[in-house]
GROMACS .gro file of N, CA and C in nm:
model
  465
    1ALA      N    1   0.084  -0.119   0.000
    1ALA     CA    2   0.000   0.000   0.000
    1ALA      C    3   0.088   0.124   0.000
    2ASP      N    4   0.037   0.233  -0.061
    2ASP     CA    5   0.113   0.358  -0.061
    2ASP      C    6   0.084   0.435   0.069
    3SER      N    7   0.138   0.557   0.080
    3SER     CA    8   0.123   0.635   0.203
    3SER      C    9  -0.022   0.672   0.234
    4SER      N   10  -0.110   0.666   0.133
    4SER     CA   11  -0.252   0.696   0.153
    4SER      C   12  -0.334   0.571   0.180
    5GLY      N   13  -0.267   0.457   0.187
    5GLY     CA   14  -0.338   0.332   0.212
    5GLY      C   15  -0.394   0.266   0.088
    6ARG      N   16  -0.361   0.319  -0.029
    6ARG     CA   17  -0.410   0.261  -0.155
    6ARG      C   18  -0.321   0.143  -0.196
    7VAL      N   19  -0.384   0.040  -0.244
    7VAL     CA   20  -0.311  -0.076  -0.294
    7VAL      C   21  -0.264  -0.046  -0.435
    8ILE      N   22  -0.139  -0.074  -0.462
    8ILE     CA   23  -0.083  -0.048  -0.594
    8ILE      C   24  -0.048  -0.182  -0.659
    9HIS      N   25  -0.093  -0.198  -0.782
    9HIS     CA   26  -0.061  -0.318  -0.858
    9HIS      C   27   0.020  -0.279  -0.980
   10GLU      N   28   0.137  -0.337  -0.992
   10GLU     CA   29   0.218  -0.317  -1.112
   10GLU      C   30   0.163  -0.407  -1.222
   11VAL      N   31   0.151  -0.355  -1.341
   11VAL     CA   32   0.098  -0.433  -1.453
   11VAL      C   33   0.205  -0.440  -1.561
   12GLN      N   34   0.232  -0.559  -1.609
   12GLN     CA   35   0.325  -0.581  -1.719
   12GLN      C   36   0.244  -0.581  -1.849
   13TYR      N   37   0.305  -0.529  -1.956
   13TYR     CA   38   0.239  -0.524  -2.086
   13TYR      C   39   0.325  -0.594  -2.189
   14GLU      N   40   0.261  -0.640  -2.297
   14GLU     CA   41   0.332  -0.708  -2.404
   14GLU      C   42   0.270  -0.674  -2.539
   15HIS      N   43   0.353  -0.684  -2.644
   15HIS     CA   44   0.303  -0.678  -2.781
   15HIS      C   45   0.263  -0.819  -2.818
   16ARG      N   46   0.165  -0.833  -2.903
   16ARG     CA   47   0.122  -0.966  -2.944
   16ARG      C   48   0.160  -0.998  -3.088
   17ASP      N   49   0.234  -0.911  -3.151
   17ASP     CA   50   0.280  -0.944  -3.286
   17ASP      C   51   0.432  -0.954  -3.284
   18SER      N   52   0.485  -1.028  -3.378
   18SER     CA   53   0.628  -1.055  -3.380
   18SER      C   54   0.712  -0.931  -3.407
   19ALA      N   55   0.655  -0.828  -3.467
   19ALA     CA   56   0.729  -0.706  -3.498
   19ALA      C   57   0.731  -0.607  -3.382
   20SER      N   58   0.667  -0.641  -3.270
   20SER     CA   59   0.659  -0.553  -3.153
   20SER      C   60   0.601  -0.416  -3.189
   21ARG      N   61   0.500  -0.416  -3.275
   21ARG     CA   62   0.431  -0.293  -3.314
   21ARG      C   63   0.291  -0.295  -3.257
   22GLY      N   64   0.230  -0.180  -3.258
   22GLY     CA   65   0.088  -0.171  -3.228
   22GLY      C   66   0.055  -0.172  -3.081
   23ARG      N   67  -0.064  -0.214  -3.054
   23ARG     CA   68  -0.124  -0.207  -2.922
   23ARG      C   69  -0.050  -0.293  -2.820
   24LEU      N   70  -0.044  -0.243  -2.698
   24LEU     CA   71   0.010  -0.319  -2.586
   24LEU      C   72  -0.104  -0.382  -2.509
   25PHE      N   73  -0.084  -0.503  -2.462
   25PHE     CA   74  -0.186  -0.574  -2.387
   25PHE      C   75  -0.133  -0.608  -2.248
   26ALA      N   76  -0.219  -0.593  -2.149
   26ALA     CA   77  -0.184  -0.630  -2.012
   26ALA      C   78  -0.165  -0.781  -2.007
   27ILE      N   79  -0.059  -0.822  -1.936
   27ILE     CA   80  -0.030  -0.965  -1.922
   27ILE      C   81  -0.111  -1.020  -1.806
   28GLY      N   82  -0.179  -1.129  -1.829
   28GLY     CA   83  -0.258  -1.195  -1.725
   28GLY      C   84  -0.295  -1.334  -1.773
   29SER      N   85  -0.353  -1.411  -1.683
   29SER     CA   86  -0.399  -1.544  -1.722
   29SER      C   87  -0.503  -1.530  -1.832
   30LYS      N   88  -0.502  -1.623  -1.925
   30LYS     CA   89  -0.596  -1.617  -2.036
   30LYS      C   90  -0.718  -1.704  -2.005
   31VAL      N   91  -0.836  -1.649  -2.043
   31VAL     CA   92  -0.962  -1.717  -2.021
   31VAL      C   93  -1.039  -1.718  -2.152
   32LYS      N   94  -1.080  -1.834  -2.197
   32LYS     CA   95  -1.159  -1.845  -2.321
   32LYS      C   96  -1.307  -1.829  -2.286
   33ILE      N   97  -1.371  -1.733  -2.352
   33ILE     CA   98  -1.513  -1.707  -2.331
   33ILE      C   99  -1.591  -1.766  -2.448
   34ALA      N  100  -1.693  -1.842  -2.418
   34ALA     CA  101  -1.775  -1.904  -2.523
   34ALA      C  102  -1.831  -1.797  -2.616
   35GLY      N  103  -1.817  -1.819  -2.746
   35GLY     CA  104  -1.871  -1.727  -2.845
   35GLY      C  105  -1.776  -1.614  -2.884
   36GLU      N  106  -1.662  -1.603  -2.816
   36GLU     CA  107  -1.565  -1.499  -2.851
   36GLU      C  108  -1.447  -1.563  -2.922
   37LYS      N  109  -1.396  -1.494  -3.024
   37LYS     CA  110  -1.289  -1.548  -3.107
   37LYS      C  111  -1.158  -1.563  -3.030
   38TYR      N  112  -1.125  -1.462  -2.948
   38TYR     CA  113  -0.997  -1.461  -2.879
   38TYR      C  114  -1.016  -1.475  -2.729
   39ALA      N  115  -0.918  -1.534  -2.664
   39ALA     CA  116  -0.921  -1.544  -2.518
   39ALA      C  117  -0.900  -1.405  -2.458
   40ARG      N  118  -0.958  -1.381  -2.343
   40ARG     CA  119  -0.939  -1.256  -2.269
   40ARG      C  120  -0.836  -1.281  -2.160
   41THR      N  121  -0.781  -1.172  -2.107
   41THR     CA  122  -0.691  -1.186  -1.993
   41THR      C  123  -0.765  -1.145  -1.867
   42THR      N  124  -0.719  -1.197  -1.754
   42THR     CA  125  -0.782  -1.165  -1.626
   42THR      C  126  -0.724  -1.034  -1.574
   43THR      N  127  -0.750  -0.929  -1.650
   43THR     CA  128  -0.703  -0.794  -1.618
   43THR      C  129  -0.819  -0.697  -1.643
   44LEU      N  130  -0.806  -0.573  -1.596
   44LEU     CA  131  -0.908  -0.473  -1.626
   44LEU      C  132  -0.922  -0.453  -1.776
   45GLN      N  133  -0.808  -0.453  -1.847
   45GLN     CA  134  -0.812  -0.434  -1.992
   45GLN      C  135  -0.886  -0.549  -2.060
   46GLY      N  136  -0.869  -0.670  -2.011
   46GLY     CA  137  -0.932  -0.787  -2.071
   46GLY      C  138  -1.077  -0.807  -2.031
   47MET      N  139  -1.121  -0.735  -1.930
   47MET     CA  140  -1.258  -0.748  -1.879
   47MET      C  141  -1.357  -0.684  -1.976
   48PRO      N  142  -1.473  -0.747  -1.997
   48PRO     CA  143  -1.575  -0.680  -2.080
   48PRO      C  144  -1.606  -0.542  -2.022
   49SER      N  145  -1.614  -0.442  -2.106
   49SER     CA  146  -1.628  -0.304  -2.059
   49SER      C  147  -1.753  -0.283  -1.974
   50GLU      N  148  -1.859  -0.357  -2.003
   50GLU     CA  149  -1.981  -0.338  -1.924
   50GLU      C  150  -1.968  -0.390  -1.781
   51LEU      N  151  -1.864  -0.466  -1.752
   51LEU     CA  152  -1.842  -0.514  -1.615
   51LEU      C  153  -1.749  -0.425  -1.533
   52ARG      N  154  -1.666  -0.346  -1.601
   52ARG     CA  155  -1.567  -0.265  -1.529
   52ARG      C  156  -1.628  -0.173  -1.426
   53SER      N  157  -1.723  -0.093  -1.466
   53SER     CA  158  -1.781   0.005  -1.375
   53SER      C  159  -1.849  -0.060  -1.254
   54PRO      N  160  -1.936  -0.161  -1.272
   54PRO     CA  161  -1.997  -0.221  -1.154
   54PRO      C  162  -1.897  -0.288  -1.060
   55LEU      N  163  -1.788  -0.342  -1.114
   55LEU     CA  164  -1.693  -0.414  -1.031
   55LEU      C  165  -1.587  -0.326  -0.967
   56VAL      N  166  -1.543  -0.223  -1.036
   56VAL     CA  167  -1.432  -0.141  -0.983
   56VAL      C  168  -1.461   0.008  -0.986
   57GLY      N  169  -1.582   0.047  -1.021
   57GLY     CA  170  -1.617   0.188  -1.037
   57GLY      C  171  -1.593   0.275  -0.917
   58SER      N  172  -1.602   0.220  -0.795
   58SER     CA  173  -1.585   0.303  -0.676
   58SER      C  174  -1.439   0.335  -0.647
   59PHE      N  175  -1.345   0.259  -0.705
   59PHE     CA  176  -1.205   0.288  -0.677
   59PHE      C  177  -1.115   0.290  -0.800
   60ALA      N  178  -1.172   0.282  -0.917
   60ALA     CA  179  -1.092   0.289  -1.039
   60ALA      C  180  -1.171   0.363  -1.146
   61TYR      N  181  -1.100   0.418  -1.241
   61TYR     CA  182  -1.163   0.493  -1.349
   61TYR      C  183  -1.116   0.439  -1.482
   62ASP      N  184  -1.208   0.433  -1.576
   62ASP     CA  185  -1.175   0.395  -1.713
   62ASP      C  186  -1.173   0.523  -1.795
   63VAL      N  187  -1.055   0.576  -1.819
   63VAL     CA  188  -1.041   0.701  -1.892
   63VAL      C  189  -1.020   0.670  -2.039
   64ASP      N  190  -1.102   0.730  -2.123
   64ASP     CA  191  -1.092   0.707  -2.266
   64ASP      C  192  -1.089   0.842  -2.336
   65CYS      N  193  -0.985   0.867  -2.410
   65CYS     CA  194  -0.973   0.991  -2.488
   65CYS      C  195  -1.009   0.957  -2.632
   66GLU      N  196  -1.115   1.019  -2.682
   66GLU     CA  197  -1.160   0.991  -2.818
   66GLU      C  198  -1.047   1.014  -2.919
   67ASN      N  199  -1.021   0.911  -2.998
   67ASN     CA  200  -0.925   0.924  -3.108
   67ASN      C  201  -0.784   0.957  -3.059
   68SER      N  202  -0.748   0.908  -2.941
   68SER     CA  203  -0.623   0.950  -2.876
   68SER      C  204  -0.498   0.918  -2.957
   69GLU      N  205  -0.489   0.798  -3.013
   69GLU     CA  206  -0.367   0.763  -3.087
   69GLU      C  207  -0.347   0.856  -3.207
   70VAL      N  208  -0.455   0.884  -3.277
   70VAL     CA  209  -0.447   0.972  -3.394
   70VAL      C  210  -0.405   1.112  -3.350
   71ARG      N  211  -0.468   1.162  -3.244
   71ARG     CA  212  -0.435   1.296  -3.194
   71ARG      C  213  -0.289   1.304  -3.149
   72LEU      N  214  -0.241   1.201  -3.082
   72LEU     CA  215  -0.101   1.200  -3.036
   72LEU      C  216  -0.005   1.198  -3.154
   73MET      N  217  -0.034   1.116  -3.254
   73MET     CA  218   0.055   1.108  -3.372
   73MET      C  219   0.057   1.242  -3.447
   74CYS      N  220  -0.058   1.305  -3.462
   74CYS     CA  221  -0.064   1.435  -3.531
   74CYS      C  222   0.009   1.542  -3.450
   75SER      N  223  -0.006   1.538  -3.319
   75SER     CA  224   0.062   1.635  -3.233
   75SER      C  225   0.213   1.618  -3.243
   76LEU      N  226   0.258   1.494  -3.240
   76LEU     CA  227   0.402   1.468  -3.251
   76LEU      C  228   0.455   1.514  -3.387
   77ALA      N  229   0.381   1.485  -3.494
   77ALA     CA  230   0.422   1.529  -3.628
   77ALA      C  231   0.432   1.681  -3.633
   78ALA      N  232   0.337   1.751  -3.572
   78ALA     CA  233   0.339   1.898  -3.571
   78ALA      C  234   0.459   1.950  -3.492
   79GLN      N  235   0.487   1.889  -3.377
   79GLN     CA  236   0.599   1.933  -3.295
   79GLN      C  237   0.732   1.916  -3.367
   80LEU      N  238   0.742   1.811  -3.448
   80LEU     CA  239   0.867   1.782  -3.517
   80LEU      C  240   0.872   1.841  -3.659
   81GLY      N  241   0.764   1.907  -3.700
   81GLY     CA  242   0.760   1.966  -3.833
   81GLY      C  243   0.741   1.865  -3.944
   82PHE      N  244   0.675   1.753  -3.915
   82PHE     CA  245   0.658   1.645  -4.012
   82PHE      C  246   0.514   1.630  -4.061
   83GLU      N  247   0.433   1.736  -4.052
   83GLU     CA  248   0.294   1.725  -4.094
   83GLU      C  249   0.281   1.679  -4.239
   84SER      N  250   0.374   1.718  -4.323
   84SER     CA  251   0.367   1.680  -4.464
   84SER      C  252   0.380   1.529  -4.485
   85LEU      N  253   0.427   1.458  -4.384
   85LEU     CA  254   0.443   1.313  -4.395
   85LEU      C  255   0.318   1.236  -4.355
   86VAL      N  256   0.220   1.305  -4.295
   86VAL     CA  257   0.100   1.236  -4.248
   86VAL      C  258  -0.030   1.306  -4.289
   87PRO      N  259  -0.046   1.338  -4.418
   87PRO     CA  260  -0.166   1.412  -4.459
   87PRO      C  261  -0.296   1.334  -4.440
   88THR      N  262  -0.293   1.203  -4.460
   88THR     CA  263  -0.415   1.123  -4.442
   88THR      C  264  -0.453   1.118  -4.295
   89LEU      N  265  -0.355   1.103  -4.211
   89LEU     CA  266  -0.380   1.100  -4.066
   89LEU      C  267  -0.441   1.233  -4.019
   90ILE      N  268  -0.386   1.343  -4.066
   90ILE     CA  269  -0.439   1.475  -4.030
   90ILE      C  270  -0.581   1.492  -4.085
   91ASN      N  271  -0.603   1.446  -4.208
   91ASN     CA  272  -0.736   1.455  -4.268
   91ASN      C  273  -0.835   1.372  -4.187
   92TYR      N  274  -0.794   1.254  -4.144
   92TYR     CA  275  -0.882   1.170  -4.062
   92TYR      C  276  -0.912   1.238  -3.928
   93ARG      N  277  -0.811   1.295  -3.866
   93ARG     CA  278  -0.832   1.366  -3.739
   93ARG      C  279  -0.932   1.481  -3.756
   94ASP      N  280  -0.916   1.558  -3.863
   94ASP     CA  281  -0.999   1.677  -3.885
   94ASP      C  282  -1.138   1.645  -3.940
   95HIS      N  283  -1.153   1.530  -4.006
   95HIS     CA  284  -1.280   1.494  -4.070
   95HIS      C  285  -1.321   1.352  -4.030
   96ARG      N  286  -1.299   1.318  -3.906
   96ARG     CA  287  -1.323   1.182  -3.857
   96ARG      C  288  -1.465   1.135  -3.884
   97HIS      N  289  -1.562   1.218  -3.854
   97HIS     CA  290  -1.701   1.175  -3.871
   97HIS      C  291  -1.734   1.146  -4.018
   98HIS      N  292  -1.677   1.224  -4.109
   98HIS     CA  293  -1.696   1.198  -4.252
   98HIS      C  294  -1.644   1.058  -4.286
   99TRP      N  295  -1.521   1.027  -4.244
   99TRP     CA  296  -1.462   0.898  -4.277
   99TRP      C  297  -1.538   0.783  -4.213
  100LEU      N  298  -1.578   0.800  -4.088
  100LEU     CA  299  -1.654   0.694  -4.022
  100LEU      C  300  -1.789   0.673  -4.089
  101ASP      N  301  -1.855   0.783  -4.130
  101ASP     CA  302  -1.982   0.771  -4.202
  101ASP      C  303  -1.962   0.696  -4.334
  102GLN      N  304  -1.853   0.726  -4.405
  102GLN     CA  305  -1.824   0.658  -4.532
  102GLN      C  306  -1.801   0.509  -4.511
  103ILE      N  307  -1.726   0.475  -4.407
  103ILE     CA  308  -1.699   0.334  -4.376
  103ILE      C  309  -1.831   0.263  -4.344
  104CYS      N  310  -1.914   0.326  -4.261
  104CYS     CA  311  -2.045   0.268  -4.227
  104CYS      C  312  -2.130   0.247  -4.351
  105LEU      N  313  -2.138   0.350  -4.435
  105LEU     CA  314  -2.222   0.346  -4.553
  105LEU      C  315  -2.175   0.241  -4.654
  106LEU      N  316  -2.048   0.245  -4.688
  106LEU     CA  317  -1.996   0.157  -4.793
  106LEU      C  318  -1.985   0.011  -4.750
  107HIS      N  319  -1.968  -0.011  -4.620
  107HIS     CA  320  -1.954  -0.149  -4.572
  107HIS      C  321  -2.075  -0.198  -4.494
  108ASP      N  322  -2.175  -0.112  -4.477
  108ASP     CA  323  -2.296  -0.148  -4.403
  108ASP      C  324  -2.261  -0.208  -4.267
  109VAL      N  325  -2.181  -0.132  -4.190
  109VAL     CA  326  -2.142  -0.174  -4.056
  109VAL      C  327  -2.184  -0.069  -3.955
  110THR      N  328  -2.184  -0.106  -3.829
  110THR     CA  329  -2.216  -0.013  -3.721
  110THR      C  330  -2.102   0.087  -3.704
  111MET      N  331  -2.130   0.195  -3.635
  111MET     CA  332  -2.028   0.295  -3.606
  111MET      C  333  -1.914   0.233  -3.524
  112GLU      N  334  -1.947   0.147  -3.429
  112GLU     CA  335  -1.843   0.082  -3.348
  112GLU      C  336  -1.747   0.001  -3.435
  113LYS      N  337  -1.801  -0.071  -3.532
  113LYS     CA  338  -1.715  -0.149  -3.622
  113LYS      C  339  -1.636  -0.057  -3.715
  114ALA      N  340  -1.696   0.052  -3.758
  114ALA     CA  341  -1.625   0.148  -3.844
  114ALA      C  342  -1.506   0.208  -3.769
  115LYS      N  343  -1.523   0.240  -3.643
  115LYS     CA  344  -1.414   0.298  -3.563
  115LYS      C  345  -1.296   0.203  -3.550
  116ARG      N  346  -1.322   0.075  -3.562
  116ARG     CA  347  -1.214  -0.023  -3.548
  116ARG      C  348  -1.116  -0.021  -3.665
  117LEU      N  349  -1.160   0.021  -3.786
  117LEU     CA  350  -1.068   0.021  -3.901
  117LEU      C  351  -0.946   0.109  -3.875
  118PRO      N  352  -0.961   0.237  -3.845
  118PRO     CA  353  -0.841   0.317  -3.816
  118PRO      C  354  -0.763   0.265  -3.695
  119ASN      N  355  -0.833   0.215  -3.594
  119ASN     CA  356  -0.764   0.161  -3.476
  119ASN      C  357  -0.678   0.041  -3.513
  120ILE      N  358  -0.731  -0.046  -3.595
  120ILE     CA  359  -0.655  -0.164  -3.639
  120ILE      C  360  -0.532  -0.120  -3.718
  121ILE      N  361  -0.548  -0.023  -3.807
  121ILE     CA  362  -0.434   0.026  -3.885
  121ILE      C  363  -0.331   0.092  -3.795
  122MET      N  364  -0.376   0.171  -3.697
  122MET     CA  365  -0.283   0.237  -3.604
  122MET      C  366  -0.204   0.135  -3.521
  123SER      N  367  -0.260   0.014  -3.507
  123SER     CA  368  -0.194  -0.090  -3.430
  123SER      C  369  -0.115  -0.186  -3.518
  124GLY      N  370  -0.095  -0.149  -3.644
  124GLY     CA  371  -0.012  -0.230  -3.732
  124GLY      C  372  -0.088  -0.324  -3.823
  125GLY      N  373  -0.222  -0.326  -3.813
  125GLY     CA  374  -0.301  -0.411  -3.901
  125GLY      C  375  -0.326  -0.345  -4.034
  126ARG      N  376  -0.406  -0.408  -4.116
  126ARG     CA  377  -0.437  -0.357  -4.249
  126ARG      C  378  -0.588  -0.363  -4.275
  127TYR      N  379  -0.627  -0.307  -4.388
  127TYR     CA  380  -0.767  -0.309  -4.431
  127TYR      C  381  -0.820  -0.453  -4.433
  128ASP      N  382  -0.740  -0.546  -4.486
  128ASP     CA  383  -0.780  -0.687  -4.491
  128ASP      C  384  -0.809  -0.741  -4.352
  129THR      N  385  -0.729  -0.702  -4.254
  129THR     CA  386  -0.748  -0.746  -4.116
  129THR      C  387  -0.886  -0.704  -4.068
  130TRP      N  388  -0.921  -0.578  -4.094
  130TRP     CA  389  -1.051  -0.525  -4.052
  130TRP      C  390  -1.164  -0.594  -4.128
  131LEU      N  391  -1.145  -0.617  -4.259
  131LEU     CA  392  -1.249  -0.683  -4.337
  131LEU      C  393  -1.281  -0.822  -4.280
  132LYS      N  394  -1.180  -0.894  -4.235
  132LYS     CA  395  -1.204  -1.023  -4.171
  132LYS      C  396  -1.279  -1.004  -4.040
  133PHE      N  397  -1.242  -0.901  -3.965
  133PHE     CA  398  -1.307  -0.871  -3.837
  133PHE      C  399  -1.456  -0.846  -3.857
  134VAL      N  400  -1.494  -0.777  -3.964
  134VAL     CA  401  -1.636  -0.748  -3.989
  134VAL      C  402  -1.701  -0.852  -4.081
  135CYS      N  403  -1.631  -0.964  -4.102
  135CYS     CA  404  -1.683  -1.076  -4.183
  135CYS      C  405  -1.716  -1.035  -4.326
  136GLN      N  406  -1.631  -0.950  -4.386
  136GLN     CA  407  -1.647  -0.909  -4.525
  136GLN      C  408  -1.512  -0.923  -4.598
  137PRO      N  409  -1.453  -1.043  -4.596
  137PRO     CA  410  -1.316  -1.057  -4.648
  137PRO      C  411  -1.296  -1.019  -4.795
  138GLN      N  412  -1.402  -1.020  -4.874
  138GLN     CA  413  -1.389  -0.988  -5.017
  138GLN      C  414  -1.455  -0.855  -5.054
  139ALA      N  415  -1.485  -0.771  -4.957
  139ALA     CA  416  -1.568  -0.653  -4.982
  139ALA      C  417  -1.490  -0.522  -4.988
  140LYS      N  418  -1.372  -0.523  -5.049
  140LYS     CA  419  -1.293  -0.399  -5.056
  140LYS      C  420  -1.367  -0.291  -5.135
  141LYS      N  421  -1.361  -0.170  -5.084
  141LYS     CA  422  -1.418  -0.054  -5.151
  141LYS      C  423  -1.304   0.041  -5.184
  142ARG      N  424  -1.298   0.087  -5.307
  142ARG     CA  425  -1.184   0.166  -5.353
  142ARG      C  426  -1.158   0.288  -5.265
  143ASN      N  427  -1.260   0.366  -5.237
  143ASN     CA  428  -1.244   0.489  -5.157
  143ASN      C  429  -1.187   0.458  -5.018
  144ILE      N  430  -1.244   0.358  -4.953
  144ILE     CA  431  -1.198   0.320  -4.819
  144ILE      C  432  -1.064   0.249  -4.828
  145GLY      N  433  -1.044   0.170  -4.930
  145GLY     CA  434  -0.916   0.101  -4.949
  145GLY      C  435  -0.801   0.199  -4.966
  146ASN      N  436  -0.822   0.304  -5.045
  146ASN     CA  437  -0.718   0.406  -5.063
  146ASN      C  438  -0.689   0.478  -4.933
  147PHE      N  439  -0.795   0.514  -4.860
  147PHE     CA  440  -0.780   0.578  -4.730
  147PHE      C  441  -0.699   0.488  -4.635
  148ALA      N  442  -0.739   0.361  -4.626
  148ALA     CA  443  -0.674   0.267  -4.535
  148ALA      C  444  -0.527   0.244  -4.574
  149CYS      N  445  -0.501   0.230  -4.702
  149CYS     CA  446  -0.363   0.208  -4.749
  149CYS      C  447  -0.276   0.329  -4.719
  150ASN      N  448  -0.325   0.448  -4.749
  150ASN     CA  449  -0.248   0.570  -4.721
  150ASN      C  450  -0.223   0.587  -4.572
  151LEU      N  451  -0.324   0.559  -4.492
  151LEU     CA  452  -0.308   0.568  -4.346
  151LEU      C  453  -0.201   0.471  -4.299
  152TRP      N  454  -0.206   0.347  -4.350
  152TRP     CA  455  -0.108   0.245  -4.311
  152TRP      C  456   0.033   0.288  -4.352
  153LEU      N  457   0.048   0.345  -4.472
  153LEU     CA  458   0.179   0.389  -4.518
  153LEU      C  459   0.236   0.501  -4.432
  154GLU      N  460   0.150   0.586  -4.381
  154GLU     CA  461   0.195   0.700  -4.298
  154GLU      C  462   0.233   0.657  -4.158
  155ILE      N  463   0.177   0.550  -4.112
  155ILE     CA  464   0.206   0.503  -3.977
  155ILE      C  465   0.335   0.425  -3.979
   0.00000   0.00000   0.00000
């Protein structure tokens, strides 16, 4: 416990791809949930979001910054004078709702699934990865494909 009596837990994180790119995942025991493609970890990150608040809401917070990875990358590019290297990323940051609406419309997916496309690309995945996720492996759309490819190249 710290000086205020709070219990502190150190959490280890790992990359799950061989290139050590993309999202970091909390390390914990893995639990397979019926009906889910991937095993979850016994961590707050691995917990279904609808359970977090009822279970830990009185002493923990789930802070989510909308579009945080994109905003951080654009901010870093601006600080270093590299905006010209990430025009698609900046366009997505500035016109996010337009792009998400286009993804929803052209792929007939929910907004939550549309939001996953840029997230997957920011974590090292590709358009094909997202298409498999939304069960549309052969449904490439030129407009979205160009956007996704350019975004991937800039990252």
